[in-house]
Coordinates of C-alpha atoms in Angstrom, one line a residue:
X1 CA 54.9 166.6 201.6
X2 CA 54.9 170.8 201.0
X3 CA 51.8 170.2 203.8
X4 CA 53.9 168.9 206.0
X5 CA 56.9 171.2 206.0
X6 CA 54.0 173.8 206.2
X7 CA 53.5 172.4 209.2
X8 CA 56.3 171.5 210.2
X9 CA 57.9 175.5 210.0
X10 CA 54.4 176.8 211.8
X11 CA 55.3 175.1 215.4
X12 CA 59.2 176.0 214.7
X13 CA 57.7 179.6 214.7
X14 CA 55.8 179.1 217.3
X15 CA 53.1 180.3 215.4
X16 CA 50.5 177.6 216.9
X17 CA 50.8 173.8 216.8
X18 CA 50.0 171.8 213.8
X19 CA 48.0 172.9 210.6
X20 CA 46.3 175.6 210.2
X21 CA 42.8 174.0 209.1
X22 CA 42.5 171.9 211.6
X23 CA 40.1 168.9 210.3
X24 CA 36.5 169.9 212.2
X25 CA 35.3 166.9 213.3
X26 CA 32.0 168.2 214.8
X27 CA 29.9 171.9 215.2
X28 CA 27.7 172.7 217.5
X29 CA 26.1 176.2 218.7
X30 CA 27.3 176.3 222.8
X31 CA 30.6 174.2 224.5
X32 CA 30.3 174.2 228.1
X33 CA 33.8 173.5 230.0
X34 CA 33.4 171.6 233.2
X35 CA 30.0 169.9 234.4
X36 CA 29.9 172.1 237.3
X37 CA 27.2 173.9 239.0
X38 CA 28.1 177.2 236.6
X39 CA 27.8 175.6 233.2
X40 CA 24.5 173.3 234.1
X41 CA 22.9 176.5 235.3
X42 CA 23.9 178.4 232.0
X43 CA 23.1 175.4 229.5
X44 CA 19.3 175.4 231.4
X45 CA 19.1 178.7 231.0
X46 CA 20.5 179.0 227.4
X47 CA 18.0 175.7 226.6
X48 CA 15.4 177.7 227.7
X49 CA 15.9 181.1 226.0
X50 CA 16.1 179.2 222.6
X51 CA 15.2 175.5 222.7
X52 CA 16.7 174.9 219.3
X53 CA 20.1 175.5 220.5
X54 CA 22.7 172.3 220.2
X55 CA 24.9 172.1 223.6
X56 CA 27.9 170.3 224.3
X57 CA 29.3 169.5 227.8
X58 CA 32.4 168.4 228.7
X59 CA 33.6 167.0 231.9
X60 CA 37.2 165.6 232.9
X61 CA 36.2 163.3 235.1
X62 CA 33.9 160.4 235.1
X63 CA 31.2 162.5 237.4
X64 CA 29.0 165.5 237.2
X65 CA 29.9 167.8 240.1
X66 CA 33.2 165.6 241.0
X67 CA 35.0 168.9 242.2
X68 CA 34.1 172.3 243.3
X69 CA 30.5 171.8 243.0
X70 CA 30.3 168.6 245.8
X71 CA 28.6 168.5 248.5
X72 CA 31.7 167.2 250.7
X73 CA 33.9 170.0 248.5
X74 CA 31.9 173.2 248.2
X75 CA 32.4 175.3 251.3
X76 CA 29.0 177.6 250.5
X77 CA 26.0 176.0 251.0
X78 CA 23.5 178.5 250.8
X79 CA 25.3 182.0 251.3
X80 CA 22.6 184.5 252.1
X81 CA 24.7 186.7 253.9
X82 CA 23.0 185.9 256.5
X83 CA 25.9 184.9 258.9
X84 CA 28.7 185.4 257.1
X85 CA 30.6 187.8 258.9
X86 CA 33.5 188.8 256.2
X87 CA 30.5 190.2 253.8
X88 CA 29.6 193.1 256.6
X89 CA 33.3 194.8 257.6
X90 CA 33.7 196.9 260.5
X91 CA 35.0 200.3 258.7
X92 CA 37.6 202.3 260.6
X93 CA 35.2 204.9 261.9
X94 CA 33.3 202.6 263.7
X95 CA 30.4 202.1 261.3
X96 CA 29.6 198.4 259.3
X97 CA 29.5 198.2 255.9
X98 CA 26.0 196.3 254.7
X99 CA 25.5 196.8 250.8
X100 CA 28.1 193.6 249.5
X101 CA 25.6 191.3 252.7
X102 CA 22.6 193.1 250.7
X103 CA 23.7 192.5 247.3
X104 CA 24.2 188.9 248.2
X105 CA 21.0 188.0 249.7
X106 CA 19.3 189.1 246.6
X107 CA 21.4 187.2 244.5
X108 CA 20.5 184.2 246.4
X109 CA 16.9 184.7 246.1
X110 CA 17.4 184.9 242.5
X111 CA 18.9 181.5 242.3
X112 CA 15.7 180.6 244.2
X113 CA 13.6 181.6 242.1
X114 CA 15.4 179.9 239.0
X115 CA 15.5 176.9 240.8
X116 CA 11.5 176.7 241.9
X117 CA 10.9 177.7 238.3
X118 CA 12.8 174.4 237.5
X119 CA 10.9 171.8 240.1
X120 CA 7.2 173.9 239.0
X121 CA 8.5 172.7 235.3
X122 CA 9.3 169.4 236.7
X123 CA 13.0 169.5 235.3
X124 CA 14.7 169.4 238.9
X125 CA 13.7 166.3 241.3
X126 CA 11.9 166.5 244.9
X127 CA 13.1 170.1 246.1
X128 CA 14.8 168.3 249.6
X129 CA 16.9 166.6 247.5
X130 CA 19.2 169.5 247.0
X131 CA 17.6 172.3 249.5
X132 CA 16.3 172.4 252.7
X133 CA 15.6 174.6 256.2
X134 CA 18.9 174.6 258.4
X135 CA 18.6 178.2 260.7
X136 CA 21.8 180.6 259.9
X137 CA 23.6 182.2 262.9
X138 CA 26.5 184.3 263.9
X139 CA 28.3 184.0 266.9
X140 CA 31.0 185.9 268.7
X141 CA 32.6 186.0 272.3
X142 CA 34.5 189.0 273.5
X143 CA 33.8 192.2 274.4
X144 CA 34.9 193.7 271.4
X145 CA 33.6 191.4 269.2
X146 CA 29.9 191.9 270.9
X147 CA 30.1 195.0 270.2
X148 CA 30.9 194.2 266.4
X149 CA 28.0 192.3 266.0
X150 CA 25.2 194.3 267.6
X151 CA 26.4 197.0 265.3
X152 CA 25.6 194.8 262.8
X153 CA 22.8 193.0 263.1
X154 CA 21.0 197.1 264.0
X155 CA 22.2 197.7 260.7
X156 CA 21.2 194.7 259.0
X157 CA 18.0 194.0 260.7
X158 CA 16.6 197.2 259.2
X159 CA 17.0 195.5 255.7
X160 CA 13.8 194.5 254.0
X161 CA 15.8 191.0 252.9
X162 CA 17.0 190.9 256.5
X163 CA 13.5 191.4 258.5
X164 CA 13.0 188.6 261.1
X165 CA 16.5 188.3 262.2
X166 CA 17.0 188.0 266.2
X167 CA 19.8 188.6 268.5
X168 CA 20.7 188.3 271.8
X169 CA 23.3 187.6 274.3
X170 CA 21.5 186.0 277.0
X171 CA 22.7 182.4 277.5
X172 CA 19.7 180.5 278.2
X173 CA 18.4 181.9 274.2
X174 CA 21.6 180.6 272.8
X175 CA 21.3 177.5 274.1
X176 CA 17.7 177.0 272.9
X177 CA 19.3 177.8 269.6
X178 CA 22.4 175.9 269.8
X179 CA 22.3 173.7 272.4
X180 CA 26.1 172.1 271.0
X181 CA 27.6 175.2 271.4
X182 CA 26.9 176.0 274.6
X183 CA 27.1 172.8 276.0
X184 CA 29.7 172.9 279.0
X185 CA 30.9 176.6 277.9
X186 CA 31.1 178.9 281.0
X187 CA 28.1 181.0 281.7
X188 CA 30.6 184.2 282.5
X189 CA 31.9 184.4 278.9
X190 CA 30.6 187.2 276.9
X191 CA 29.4 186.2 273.6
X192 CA 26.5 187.1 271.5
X193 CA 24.3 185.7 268.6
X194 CA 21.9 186.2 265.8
X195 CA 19.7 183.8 264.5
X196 CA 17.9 183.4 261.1
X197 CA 15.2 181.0 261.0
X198 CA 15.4 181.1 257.1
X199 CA 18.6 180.2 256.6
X200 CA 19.2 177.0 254.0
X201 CA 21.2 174.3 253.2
X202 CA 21.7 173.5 249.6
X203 CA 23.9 170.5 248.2
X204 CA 24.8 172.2 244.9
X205 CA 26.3 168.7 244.0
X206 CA 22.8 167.1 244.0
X207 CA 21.6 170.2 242.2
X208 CA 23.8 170.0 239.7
X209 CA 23.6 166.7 238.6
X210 CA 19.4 167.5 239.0
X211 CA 19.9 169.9 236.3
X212 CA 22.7 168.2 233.8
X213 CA 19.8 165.0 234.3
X214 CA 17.1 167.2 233.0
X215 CA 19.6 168.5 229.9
X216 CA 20.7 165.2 228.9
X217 CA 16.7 164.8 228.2
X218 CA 16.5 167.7 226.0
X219 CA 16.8 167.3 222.1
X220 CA 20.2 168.6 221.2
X221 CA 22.5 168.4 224.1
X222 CA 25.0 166.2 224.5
X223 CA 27.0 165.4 228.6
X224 CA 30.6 164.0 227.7
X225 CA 32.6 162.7 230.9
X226 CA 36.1 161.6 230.9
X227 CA 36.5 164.8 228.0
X228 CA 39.2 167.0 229.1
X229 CA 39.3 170.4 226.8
X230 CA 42.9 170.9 226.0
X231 CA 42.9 173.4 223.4
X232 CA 40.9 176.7 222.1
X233 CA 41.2 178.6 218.6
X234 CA 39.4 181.4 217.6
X235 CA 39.4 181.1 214.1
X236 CA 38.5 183.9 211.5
X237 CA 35.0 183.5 211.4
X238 CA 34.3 184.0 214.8
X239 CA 34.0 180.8 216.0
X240 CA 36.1 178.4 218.0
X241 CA 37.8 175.4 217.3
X242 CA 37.4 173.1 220.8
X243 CA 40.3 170.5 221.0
X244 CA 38.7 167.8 223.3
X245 CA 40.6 164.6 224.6
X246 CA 38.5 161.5 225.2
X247 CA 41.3 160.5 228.6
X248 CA 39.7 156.6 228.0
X249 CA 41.2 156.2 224.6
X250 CA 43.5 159.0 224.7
X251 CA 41.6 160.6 221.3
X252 CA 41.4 164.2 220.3
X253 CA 38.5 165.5 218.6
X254 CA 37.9 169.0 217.2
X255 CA 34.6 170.8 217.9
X256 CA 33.7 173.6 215.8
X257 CA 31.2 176.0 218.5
X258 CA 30.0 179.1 218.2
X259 CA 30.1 179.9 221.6
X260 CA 32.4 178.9 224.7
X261 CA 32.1 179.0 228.2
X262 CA 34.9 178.3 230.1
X263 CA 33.1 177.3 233.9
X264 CA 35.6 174.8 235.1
X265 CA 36.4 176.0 238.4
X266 CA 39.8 176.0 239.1
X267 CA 41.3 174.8 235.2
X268 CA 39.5 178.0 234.1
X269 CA 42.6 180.6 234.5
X270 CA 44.6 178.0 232.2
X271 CA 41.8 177.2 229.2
X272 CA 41.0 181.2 229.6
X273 CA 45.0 181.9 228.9
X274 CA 45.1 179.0 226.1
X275 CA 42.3 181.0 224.5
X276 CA 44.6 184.0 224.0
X277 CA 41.6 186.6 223.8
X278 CA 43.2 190.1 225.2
X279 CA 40.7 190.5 227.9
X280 CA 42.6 187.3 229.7
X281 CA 46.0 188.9 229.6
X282 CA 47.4 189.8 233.0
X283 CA 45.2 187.2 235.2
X284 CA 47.1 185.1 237.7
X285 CA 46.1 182.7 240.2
X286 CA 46.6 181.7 243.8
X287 CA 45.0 178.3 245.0
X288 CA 43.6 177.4 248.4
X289 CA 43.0 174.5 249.8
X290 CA 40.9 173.3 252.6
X291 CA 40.2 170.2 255.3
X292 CA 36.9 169.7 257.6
X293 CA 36.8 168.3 260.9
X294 CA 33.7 165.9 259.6
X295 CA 31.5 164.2 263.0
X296 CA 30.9 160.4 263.2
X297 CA 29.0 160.2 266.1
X298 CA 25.5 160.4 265.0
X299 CA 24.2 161.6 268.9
X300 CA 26.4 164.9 268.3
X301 CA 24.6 165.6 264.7
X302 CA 21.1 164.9 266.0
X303 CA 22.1 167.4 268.5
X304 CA 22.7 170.1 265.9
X305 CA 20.2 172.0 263.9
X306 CA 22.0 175.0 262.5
X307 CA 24.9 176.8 260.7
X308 CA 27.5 178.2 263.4
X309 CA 29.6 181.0 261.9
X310 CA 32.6 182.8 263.7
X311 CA 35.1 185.2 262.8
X312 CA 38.1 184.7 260.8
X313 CA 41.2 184.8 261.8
X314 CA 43.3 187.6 261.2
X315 CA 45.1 187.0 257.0
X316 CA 42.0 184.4 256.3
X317 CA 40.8 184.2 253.5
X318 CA 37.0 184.7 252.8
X319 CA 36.1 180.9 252.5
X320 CA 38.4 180.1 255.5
X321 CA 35.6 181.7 258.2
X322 CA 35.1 178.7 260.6
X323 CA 31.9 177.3 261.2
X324 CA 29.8 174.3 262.8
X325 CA 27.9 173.5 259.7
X326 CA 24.7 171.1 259.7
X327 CA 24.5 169.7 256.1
X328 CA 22.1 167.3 254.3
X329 CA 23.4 165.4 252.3
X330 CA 21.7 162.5 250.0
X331 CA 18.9 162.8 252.6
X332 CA 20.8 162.9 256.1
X333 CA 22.2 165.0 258.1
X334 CA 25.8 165.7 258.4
X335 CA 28.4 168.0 260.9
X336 CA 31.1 169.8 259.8
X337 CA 33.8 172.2 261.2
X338 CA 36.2 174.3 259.3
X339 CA 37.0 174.4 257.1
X340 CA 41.2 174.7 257.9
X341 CA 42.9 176.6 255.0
X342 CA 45.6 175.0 253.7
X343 CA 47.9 175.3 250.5
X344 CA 48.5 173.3 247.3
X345 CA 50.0 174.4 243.6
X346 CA 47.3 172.1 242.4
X347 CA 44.0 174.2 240.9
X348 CA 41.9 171.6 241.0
X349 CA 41.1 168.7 243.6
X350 CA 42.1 166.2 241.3
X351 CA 44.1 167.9 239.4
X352 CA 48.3 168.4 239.0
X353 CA 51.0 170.0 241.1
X354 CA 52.6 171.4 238.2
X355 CA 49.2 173.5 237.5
X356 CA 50.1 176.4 239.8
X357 CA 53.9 176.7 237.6
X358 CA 51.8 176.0 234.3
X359 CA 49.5 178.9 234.4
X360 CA 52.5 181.3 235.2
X361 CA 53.3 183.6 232.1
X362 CA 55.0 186.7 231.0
X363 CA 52.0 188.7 230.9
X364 CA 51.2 187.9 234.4
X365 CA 54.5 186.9 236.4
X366 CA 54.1 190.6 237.3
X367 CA 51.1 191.3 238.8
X368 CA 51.3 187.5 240.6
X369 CA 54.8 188.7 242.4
X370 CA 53.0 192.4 243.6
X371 CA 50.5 190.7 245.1
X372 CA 52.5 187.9 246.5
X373 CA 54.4 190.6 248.5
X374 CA 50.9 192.7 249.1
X375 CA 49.6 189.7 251.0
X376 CA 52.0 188.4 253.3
X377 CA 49.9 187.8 256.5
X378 CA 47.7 185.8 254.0
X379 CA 50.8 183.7 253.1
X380 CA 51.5 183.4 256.8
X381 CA 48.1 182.6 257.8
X382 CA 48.3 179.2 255.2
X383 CA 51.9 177.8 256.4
X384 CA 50.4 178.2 259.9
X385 CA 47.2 176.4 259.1
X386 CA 49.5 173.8 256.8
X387 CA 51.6 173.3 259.9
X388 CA 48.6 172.9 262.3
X389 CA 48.7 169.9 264.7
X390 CA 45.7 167.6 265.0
X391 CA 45.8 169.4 268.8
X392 CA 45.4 172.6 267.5
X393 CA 42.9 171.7 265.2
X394 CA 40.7 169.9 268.0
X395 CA 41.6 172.8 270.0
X396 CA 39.9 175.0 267.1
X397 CA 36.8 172.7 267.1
X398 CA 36.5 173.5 271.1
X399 CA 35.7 177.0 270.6
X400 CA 32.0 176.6 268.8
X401 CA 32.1 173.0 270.8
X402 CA 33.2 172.9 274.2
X403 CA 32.7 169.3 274.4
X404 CA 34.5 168.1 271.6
X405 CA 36.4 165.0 271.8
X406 CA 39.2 163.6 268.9
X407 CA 37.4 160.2 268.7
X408 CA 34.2 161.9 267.1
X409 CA 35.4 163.6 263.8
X410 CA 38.0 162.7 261.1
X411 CA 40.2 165.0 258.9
X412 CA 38.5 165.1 255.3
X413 CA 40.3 167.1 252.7
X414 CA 37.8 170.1 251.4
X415 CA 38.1 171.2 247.4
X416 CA 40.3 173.4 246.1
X417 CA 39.7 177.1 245.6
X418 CA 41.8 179.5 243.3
X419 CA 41.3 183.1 244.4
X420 CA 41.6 186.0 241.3
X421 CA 45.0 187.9 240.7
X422 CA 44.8 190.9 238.4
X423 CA 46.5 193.8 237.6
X424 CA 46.1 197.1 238.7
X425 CA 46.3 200.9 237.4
X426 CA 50.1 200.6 238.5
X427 CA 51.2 197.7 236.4
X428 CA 50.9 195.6 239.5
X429 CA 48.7 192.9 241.0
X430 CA 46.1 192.6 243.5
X431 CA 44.4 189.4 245.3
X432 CA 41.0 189.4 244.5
X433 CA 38.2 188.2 246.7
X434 CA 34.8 186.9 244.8
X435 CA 34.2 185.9 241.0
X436 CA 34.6 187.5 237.8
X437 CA 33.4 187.2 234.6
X438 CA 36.0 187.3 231.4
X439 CA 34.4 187.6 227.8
X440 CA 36.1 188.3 224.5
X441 CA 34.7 191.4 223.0
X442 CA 32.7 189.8 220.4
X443 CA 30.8 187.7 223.5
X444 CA 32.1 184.4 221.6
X445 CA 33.6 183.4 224.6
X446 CA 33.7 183.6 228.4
X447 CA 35.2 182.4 231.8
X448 CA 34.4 182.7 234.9
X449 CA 37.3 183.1 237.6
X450 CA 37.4 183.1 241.6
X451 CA 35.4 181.4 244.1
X452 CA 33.1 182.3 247.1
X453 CA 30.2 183.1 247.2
X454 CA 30.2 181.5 244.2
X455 CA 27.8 178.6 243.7
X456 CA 25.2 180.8 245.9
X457 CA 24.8 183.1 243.3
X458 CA 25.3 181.3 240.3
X459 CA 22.2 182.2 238.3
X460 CA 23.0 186.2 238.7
X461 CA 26.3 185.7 237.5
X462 CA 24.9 183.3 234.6
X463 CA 22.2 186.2 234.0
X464 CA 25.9 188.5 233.6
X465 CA 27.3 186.1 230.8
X466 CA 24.3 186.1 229.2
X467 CA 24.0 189.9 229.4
X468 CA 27.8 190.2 228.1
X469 CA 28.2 187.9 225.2
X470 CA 24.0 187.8 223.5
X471 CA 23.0 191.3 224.3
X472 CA 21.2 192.0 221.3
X473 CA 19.1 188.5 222.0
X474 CA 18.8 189.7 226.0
X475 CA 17.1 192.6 224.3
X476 CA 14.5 190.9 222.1
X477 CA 10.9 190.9 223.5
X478 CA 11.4 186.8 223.4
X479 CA 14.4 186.3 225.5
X480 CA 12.8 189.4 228.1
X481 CA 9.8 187.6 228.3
X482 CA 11.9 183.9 229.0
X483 CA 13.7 185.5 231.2
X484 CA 10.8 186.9 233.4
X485 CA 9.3 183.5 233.6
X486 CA 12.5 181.9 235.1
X487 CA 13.1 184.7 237.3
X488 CA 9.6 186.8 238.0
X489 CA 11.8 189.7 239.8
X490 CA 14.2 190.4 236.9
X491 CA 15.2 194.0 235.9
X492 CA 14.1 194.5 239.8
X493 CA 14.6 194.8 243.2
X494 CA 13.6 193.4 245.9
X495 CA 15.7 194.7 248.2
X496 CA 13.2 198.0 248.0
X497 CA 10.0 196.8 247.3
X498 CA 8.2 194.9 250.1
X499 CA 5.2 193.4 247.9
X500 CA 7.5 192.2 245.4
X501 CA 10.1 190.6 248.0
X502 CA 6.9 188.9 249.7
X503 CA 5.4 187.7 247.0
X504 CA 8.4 186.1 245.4
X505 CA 9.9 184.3 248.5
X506 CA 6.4 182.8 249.1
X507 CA 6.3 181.4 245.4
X508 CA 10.0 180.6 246.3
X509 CA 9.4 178.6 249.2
X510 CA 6.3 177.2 248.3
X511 CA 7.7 175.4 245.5
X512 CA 10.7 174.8 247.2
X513 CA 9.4 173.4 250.6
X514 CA 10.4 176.4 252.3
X515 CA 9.6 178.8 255.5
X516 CA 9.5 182.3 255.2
X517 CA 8.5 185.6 256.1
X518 CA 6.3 188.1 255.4
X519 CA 7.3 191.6 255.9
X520 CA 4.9 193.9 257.3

């Protein structure tokens, strides 16, 4: 009886909701949120680094890589910054900024390297399964924007990363390289491409599910679907109590771990503020959503053999940049424009309306509201591309494919994205492009916010975790020499060293079914 009115007085408080021994129902050593691209990466790594390790996943729905990580819902597939124009600005004196397209390209060949380590340990499936050759290009029309892009690719093409890229703005060349494009456009238009024969495609939903496949094999780790995490306590030890709902029989267990990630796309701000850790104060979060114009005339895929990216338009965000995108997915290929922006209060694809309102709080009501009014031509920019008539859209399409017609391609609705807000040095808030890791000081915890480029370079930010929350195991001979086996360039660069980046992309593409090149 005294128990209960213990209780009882604690959530009256609002000191926390019921006991404060919560009965611990199960411990393990790791809880991974969300069976997403993020934490399968992170629990292979982890396995790796100390096989004895016991790992829990938990998904909320009844598929790995249901949301953010799909094929059909992940808007980067393969982000080399290669094409993507948003990662090399035009400065205002004239000159284009290179080190963010730089930074990214080597990131990406770290997750290449992970993942050939994977198939040469036979713990992914056949390589085409989840990557594969589809050429990377830029292209612009307009004077002005010509100009852009020569600057660029003389700035780029002097990369060691970025060696073998070609442009030109003869007509004939871009129709060799994409034929669909130029199809019925008029041979007086100004426009200009490059072209990168080493681009890829990667279905990041086939991946993932490769690598959660391989865990589920692996003594000590468990893959729970239909688990949604509802609550995290740090208790006084250290550790964390995980409240987990079974959503089948509408069951809560508790799950004692000494370690959380927190890698559920999306639901991440709201488990990261339920955690109550100080380093999560002050985030906020402003979701995008997104639609493809998706082809069903099998004559117009067959007629298209690479990645098509444009401009974006002026407010866009970064994963708004339109392009004609040849995917592979399950083992055929696939044509897709867009993706439209759009906007939703839901965080998730299948998640709630409410979630936008839920993951508003004192601490960061602020900071949301500055950049609110900071970002206005953003805010314009989505109730235009809300509002956009399946005219305009078509209309959109006809711009990287003259020939489009409305019978070919349905509306499909894209995932959902939820860009960073955080505060300032003012007290204020600023929209955030990219991802960022969040760990408690004592490295117990961490979560991972923001989206593109995202999946891309999943293994370097899983490489940042690891550095943040085990550093003294990161240090230990063992863990150094795991980690150079998974990734051979670790602790390097291979942005500057030319017999390091050419041997590593020839292991890399080797094992992964790969071209590339070799840099004289």
């Amino acid at each position: 009886m005294k128990k209960s009115i213990s209780c009882l007085l604690i959530i009256l408080v609002g000191f926390g909701i019921g006991c404060k021994n919560k009965e611990v129902d199960e411990q393990t050593d790791v809880v991974l949120v969300g069976a997403g691209i993020m934490s399968a990466t992170l629990g292979s790594m982890m396995k790796t680094l100390n096989p004895r390790l016991k790992i829990n996943i938990y998904e909320r729905l009844d598929l790995v890589a249901a949301e953010s990580s799909d094929a059909w819902n992940n808007a980067g597939t393969g982000h080399s910054a290669f094409c993507e124009l948003n990662y090399t600005p035009q400065l205002p004196d004239g000159t284009i900024e290179f080190n963010k397209a730089v930074s990214i390209n080597e990131q990406f060949e770290i997750s290449k390297q992970f993942w050939a380590y994977m198939v040469d340990k036979g713990k992914l499936p056949e390589p085409r399964s989840f990557i594969n050759n589809v050429p990377h290009m830029s292209f612009v029309w307009g004077n002005k924007n010509v100009e852009y892009l020569k600057k660029r690719y003389n700035v780029l093409s002097k990369q060691l990363l970025f060696k073998g890229m070609q442009y030109s703005e003869n007509f004939d060349t871009l129709s060799k390289w994409m034929p669909l494009v130029m199809t019925g456009r008029n041979r007086k238009q100004k426009v200009a491409a490059t072209y990168m024969a080493i681009g890829t495609d990667v279905n990041f939903g086939s991946l993932t599910r490769g690598l959660v496949a391989s865990l589920k094999k692996e003594k000590g780790v468990k893959v729970a679907l239909n688990r949604e995490v509802k609550n995290l306590k740090h208790l006084e030890d250290g550790t964390w109590l995980v409240t987990v709902l079974d959503n089948k029989t509408e069951t809560e267990r508790n799950i004692k771990a000494k370690f959380v990630f927190i890698g559920a796309g999306g639901g991440a701000l709201r488990l990261l503020q339920k955690s109550k850790i100080p380093e999560g104060r002050g985030f906020g979060g402003f979701p995008v959503s997104g639609e493809w114009m998706v082809c069903n005339n099998q004559d117009i895929i067959a007629r298209h053999i690479t990645k098509v990216y444009g401009k974006a338009g002026v407010g866009a965000p970064p994963m708004s940049v339109p392009h004609l995108d040849t995917r592979i997915i399950n083992g055929k290929k696939a044509l897709l424009f867009g993706p439209y922006a759009g906007f939703s209060s839901k965080f998730l694809k299948q998640g709630s309306y409410l979630d936008l309102t839920r993951s508003i709080t004192l601490k960061n009501i602020w900071p949301m509201m500055s950049a609110g009014a900071d970002n206005i031509p953003l805010t314009k920019y989505l109730i235009s591309q809300v509002s956009q008539s399946n005219v305009a859209r078509l209309n959109a399409l006809k711009e990287y494919f003259p020939g489009a017609k409305a019978s070919d391609w349905k509306l499909e609705t894209a995932g959902q994205r939820v860009q960073i807000i955080k505060k300032d040095k003012k007290g204020g808030g600023v929209l955030q492009f990219g991802t960022e890791v969040v760990n408690a000081k004592d490295g117990s915890l961490a979560a991972l916010l923001g989206a593109s480029p995202g999946a891309s370079t999943s293994v370097d930010i899983m490489i940042t975790v690891l550095k943040k929350c085990f550093p003294k195991e990161m240090a230990t001979p063992e863990w150094q020499s795991k980690m150079k086996e998974m990734i051979p360039s670790y602790q390097k660069k291979l942005s500057n060293d030319k017999a390091l980046a050419n041997a590593i992309r020839k292991a890399n593409s080797t094992s992964l079914g790969l071209k590339y090149f070799t840099v004289d």
